[in-house]
């Protein structure tokens, strides 16, 4: 699979993956790493925000929609409401194809909405669109 | 032959991600699934035995199990979870109970099949197994 081009200095883009399922975290991390992304995977929106507060160079966030305590949509809103984080592209993943959910996320500023199970081809498409 | 009918294209996609830096990626992901899935099945069973049944929660639990299964390509598990969810929507307790038993059987069968598959893989080599896994 073709890898993504790096950012400044050719460094691989850093992607933050958020999913409460350990299986899905492993799968999305594996797909991202095979596309030459640097990946940090966390299990909740809360942990994602903690990391975003300390890690300045996150190029993209990819998050599951349905998570306990904080949904991916709520995480998206918090990112887009933050002056320091709002430029980070956010991609939502869900196993349910609910048109109103998809349009709500896109209206809130999500870059893309992926249906699970996520495929390597989905990530390749993201790379060319989101991380230009 | 070992896995025919048990797995779908997603499993093949995961195998294609394996390389020198992640030679055991699929086995690791499968191990995570079988580490996590018994808890999900137990939660469904406990929720079924509560009275009155919370079919919304049952649907949510089945959704989690279906999602994890789908992520590793567990076709039969995914399909049985869909049937279970249909019974939840119909508030069909007996249907849910029957479906749960099938889910547990499919889960046990898949675990056995994959253990055999990975053992075979270690004996004959990954390329040979990848070619034969879809026949």
Coordinates of C-alpha atoms in Angstrom, one line a residue:
Chain A
X1 CA 0.0 0.0 0.0
X2 CA 1.3 3.5 -0.9
X3 CA 2.3 5.4 2.2
X4 CA 1.3 9.0 3.0
X5 CA 3.7 11.7 2.4
X6 CA 5.2 13.2 5.5
X7 CA 4.8 16.7 6.8
X8 CA 7.6 19.2 7.5
X9 CA 10.9 17.5 7.2
X10 CA 9.3 14.3 5.8
X11 CA 8.1 13.2 9.2
X12 CA 5.1 10.8 9.1
X13 CA 1.8 12.5 10.0
X14 CA 0.7 11.7 13.6
X15 CA -2.8 10.3 13.8
X16 CA -4.8 10.0 17.0
X17 CA -7.2 7.0 16.9
X18 CA -10.0 6.9 19.4
X19 CA -12.1 3.8 20.0
X20 CA -13.4 2.1 23.2
X21 CA -13.1 -1.3 21.5
X22 CA -9.6 -2.8 21.9
X23 CA -10.1 -4.9 18.7
X24 CA -11.1 -1.9 16.6
X25 CA -8.3 0.2 18.1
X26 CA -5.8 -2.5 17.0
X27 CA -7.3 -2.7 13.5
X28 CA -7.4 1.0 12.8
X29 CA -3.9 1.4 14.3
X30 CA -2.6 -1.4 12.1
X31 CA -4.2 0.1 9.0
X32 CA -2.8 3.5 9.8
X33 CA 0.7 2.2 10.5
X34 CA 0.7 0.2 7.2
X35 CA 0.1 3.5 5.5
X36 CA 3.1 4.9 7.3
X37 CA 1.3 7.1 9.8
X38 CA 2.6 7.5 13.3
X39 CA -0.3 6.4 15.5
X40 CA -1.4 6.9 19.1
X41 CA -4.5 5.0 20.0
X42 CA -6.6 5.8 23.1
X43 CA -9.9 4.3 24.4
X44 CA -12.0 7.4 25.1
X45 CA -12.7 11.0 24.2
X46 CA -11.5 12.1 27.6
X47 CA -8.1 10.5 27.0
X48 CA -8.0 11.9 23.5
X49 CA -8.5 15.5 24.9
X50 CA -5.8 14.9 27.5
X51 CA -3.4 13.8 24.9
X52 CA -4.3 16.7 22.6
X53 CA -3.5 19.1 25.5
X54 CA 0.1 17.8 25.6
X55 CA 0.9 16.7 22.1
X56 CA 1.2 19.6 19.7
X57 CA 1.6 17.8 16.4
X58 CA -1.5 15.7 15.8
X59 CA -2.3 15.8 12.1
X60 CA -5.6 14.0 12.2
X61 CA -8.1 12.5 14.7
X62 CA -10.0 9.4 13.7
X63 CA -12.7 8.5 16.2
X64 CA -15.4 6.0 16.7
X65 CA -18.9 7.5 17.0
X66 CA -20.4 5.4 19.8
X67 CA -18.3 5.5 22.9
X68 CA -19.5 5.5 26.5
X69 CA -19.2 8.9 28.5
X70 CA -18.2 10.9 25.4
X71 CA -19.3 10.1 21.9
X72 CA -17.2 10.7 18.9
X73 CA -19.6 13.5 18.0
X74 CA -19.1 15.2 21.4
X75 CA -15.3 14.9 20.9
X76 CA -15.7 16.4 17.4
X77 CA -17.6 19.3 18.9
X78 CA -15.0 19.9 21.6
X79 CA -12.2 19.9 19.1
X80 CA -14.0 22.3 16.7
X81 CA -14.8 24.6 19.7
X82 CA -11.2 24.8 20.7
X83 CA -9.1 27.6 19.2
X84 CA -5.9 25.5 19.5
X85 CA -7.5 22.3 18.1
X86 CA -10.1 23.3 15.6
X87 CA -7.8 23.0 12.6
X88 CA -7.1 19.4 13.2
X89 CA -9.2 17.2 10.7
X90 CA -11.5 14.9 12.5
X91 CA -12.8 11.7 10.9
X92 CA -15.7 9.7 12.4
X93 CA -16.1 6.0 12.2
X94 CA -19.3 4.1 12.8
X95 CA -20.7 0.6 12.1
X96 CA -24.1 2.1 11.5
X97 CA -25.1 3.8 8.3
X98 CA -27.4 6.4 9.6
X99 CA -27.8 9.3 7.2
X100 CA -28.8 11.9 9.8
X101 CA -25.8 10.9 12.0
X102 CA -23.5 11.3 9.0
X103 CA -24.8 14.7 8.0
X104 CA -24.8 15.9 11.6
X105 CA -21.1 15.0 11.9
X106 CA -20.2 16.6 8.6
X107 CA -22.2 19.8 9.5
X108 CA -20.2 19.9 12.8
X109 CA -17.0 19.9 10.8
X110 CA -16.0 16.3 10.4
X111 CA -13.8 15.8 7.4
X112 CA -15.2 12.4 6.6
X113 CA -17.4 9.6 7.9
X114 CA -16.2 6.0 7.5
X115 CA -18.3 2.9 7.9
X116 CA -16.8 0.1 9.9
X117 CA -15.1 -2.2 9.4
X118 CA -12.6 0.3 8.1
X119 CA -10.6 -0.9 5.1
X120 CA -7.1 0.1 4.1
X121 CA -8.6 1.6 0.9
X122 CA -10.6 4.0 3.2
X123 CA -7.4 5.2 4.8
X124 CA -5.7 5.7 1.4
X125 CA -8.6 7.8 0.3
X126 CA -8.3 9.9 3.6
X127 CA -4.6 10.4 3.1
X128 CA -5.0 12.0 -0.3
X129 CA -8.0 14.1 0.7
X130 CA -7.5 15.2 4.3
X131 CA -3.7 15.4 4.7
X132 CA -2.8 17.3 1.5
Chain B
X1 CA -11.1 -25.2 3.9
X2 CA -10.4 -24.6 7.6
X3 CA -12.0 -21.2 7.6
X4 CA -14.4 -21.5 4.6
X5 CA -17.7 -19.8 5.4
X6 CA -16.6 -18.6 8.8
X7 CA -14.7 -15.5 7.7
X8 CA -15.3 -12.7 5.2
X9 CA -13.2 -10.4 3.1
X10 CA -12.3 -8.3 6.2
X11 CA -10.0 -11.1 7.5
X12 CA -8.2 -11.2 4.1
X13 CA -7.7 -7.4 4.3
X14 CA -6.2 -7.8 7.8
X15 CA -3.8 -10.5 6.5
X16 CA -2.7 -8.2 3.8
X17 CA -1.5 -5.7 6.4
X18 CA 1.0 -8.2 7.8
X19 CA 4.6 -7.4 7.0
X20 CA 8.0 -7.8 8.5
X21 CA 7.3 -5.1 11.0
X22 CA 4.0 -6.7 12.0
X23 CA 4.3 -10.4 11.1
X24 CA 1.7 -11.6 13.6
X25 CA -0.8 -8.7 13.3
X26 CA -3.8 -10.9 12.5
X27 CA -3.2 -13.4 15.3
X28 CA -2.7 -10.5 17.7
X29 CA -6.0 -8.9 16.7
X30 CA -7.8 -12.2 16.9
X31 CA -6.4 -12.8 20.3
X32 CA -7.8 -9.4 21.4
X33 CA -11.2 -10.4 20.1
X34 CA -11.2 -13.7 22.0
X35 CA -9.9 -11.9 25.1
X36 CA -12.8 -9.4 25.0
X37 CA -15.7 -11.3 23.5
X38 CA -16.4 -13.7 26.5
X39 CA -17.2 -10.7 28.6
X40 CA -19.6 -9.3 25.9
X41 CA -21.4 -12.7 25.7
X42 CA -21.6 -12.9 29.5
X43 CA -23.1 -9.4 29.6
X44 CA -25.7 -10.3 27.0
X45 CA -26.6 -13.5 29.0
X46 CA -26.9 -11.5 32.3
X47 CA -29.0 -8.9 30.6
X48 CA -31.3 -11.5 29.2
X49 CA -31.9 -13.0 32.6
X50 CA -32.8 -9.7 34.2
X51 CA -36.5 -8.9 34.6
X52 CA -37.9 -6.9 33.0
X53 CA -35.6 -7.2 30.0
X54 CA -34.1 -4.1 28.7
X55 CA -34.2 -4.7 25.0
X56 CA -32.5 -1.4 24.2
X57 CA -29.5 -2.5 26.3
X58 CA -29.5 -6.0 24.8
X59 CA -29.4 -4.4 21.3
X60 CA -26.5 -2.2 22.4
X61 CA -24.6 -5.2 23.8
X62 CA -25.2 -7.2 20.6
X63 CA -24.1 -4.2 18.6
X64 CA -20.7 -4.1 20.4
X65 CA -20.2 -7.9 19.9
X66 CA -21.2 -7.6 16.2
X67 CA -18.8 -4.7 15.7
X68 CA -15.8 -6.5 17.2
X69 CA -16.7 -9.6 15.2
X70 CA -17.0 -7.6 12.0
X71 CA -13.6 -6.1 12.5
X72 CA -11.9 -9.4 12.3
X73 CA -14.2 -10.7 9.6
X74 CA -16.2 -13.1 11.7
X75 CA -19.0 -13.6 9.2
X76 CA -21.2 -16.1 11.1
X77 CA -21.0 -14.2 14.3
X78 CA -21.9 -11.0 12.6
X79 CA -24.9 -12.6 10.9
X80 CA -26.1 -14.1 14.2
X81 CA -25.8 -10.8 16.0
X82 CA -28.0 -9.2 13.3
X83 CA -30.6 -11.9 14.0
X84 CA -30.3 -11.2 17.7
X85 CA -30.8 -7.5 17.1
X86 CA -33.9 -8.2 15.1
X87 CA -35.3 -10.2 18.0
X88 CA -34.5 -7.3 20.3
X89 CA -36.4 -4.9 18.0
X90 CA -39.3 -7.3 18.1
X91 CA -39.0 -7.7 21.9
X92 CA -38.8 -11.4 21.3
X93 CA -37.2 -12.9 24.4
X94 CA -37.3 -16.5 23.3
X95 CA -35.8 -15.5 19.9
X96 CA -33.0 -13.6 21.7
X97 CA -32.3 -16.7 23.9
X98 CA -32.1 -19.0 20.9
X99 CA -29.9 -16.6 19.0
X100 CA -27.6 -16.1 22.0
X101 CA -27.0 -19.9 22.1
X102 CA -26.1 -19.8 18.4
X103 CA -23.8 -16.9 19.0
X104 CA -22.0 -18.8 21.7
X105 CA -21.7 -21.9 19.4
X106 CA -20.4 -19.8 16.5
X107 CA -18.0 -18.1 18.9
X108 CA -16.6 -21.4 20.1
X109 CA -16.4 -22.9 16.6
X110 CA -14.6 -19.9 15.2
X111 CA -12.1 -19.9 18.1
X112 CA -11.3 -23.6 17.4
X113 CA -11.0 -23.0 13.7
X114 CA -8.7 -20.0 14.1
X115 CA -6.5 -21.9 16.6
X116 CA -6.1 -24.6 14.0
X117 CA -5.5 -22.1 11.3
X118 CA -2.7 -20.3 13.1
X119 CA -1.1 -23.6 14.1
X120 CA -1.1 -24.6 10.5
X121 CA 0.3 -21.2 9.6
X122 CA 3.2 -21.8 11.9
X123 CA 3.9 -25.2 10.3
X124 CA 3.5 -24.5 6.6
X125 CA 4.2 -20.7 6.4
X126 CA 2.0 -17.7 5.8
X127 CA 1.9 -17.5 2.0
X128 CA 0.7 -21.1 1.7
X129 CA -2.0 -20.6 4.2
X130 CA -3.2 -17.2 2.8
X131 CA -3.6 -18.9 -0.6
X132 CA -5.6 -21.7 0.8
X133 CA -7.8 -19.9 3.3
X134 CA -10.4 -18.8 0.8
X135 CA -10.7 -22.1 -1.1

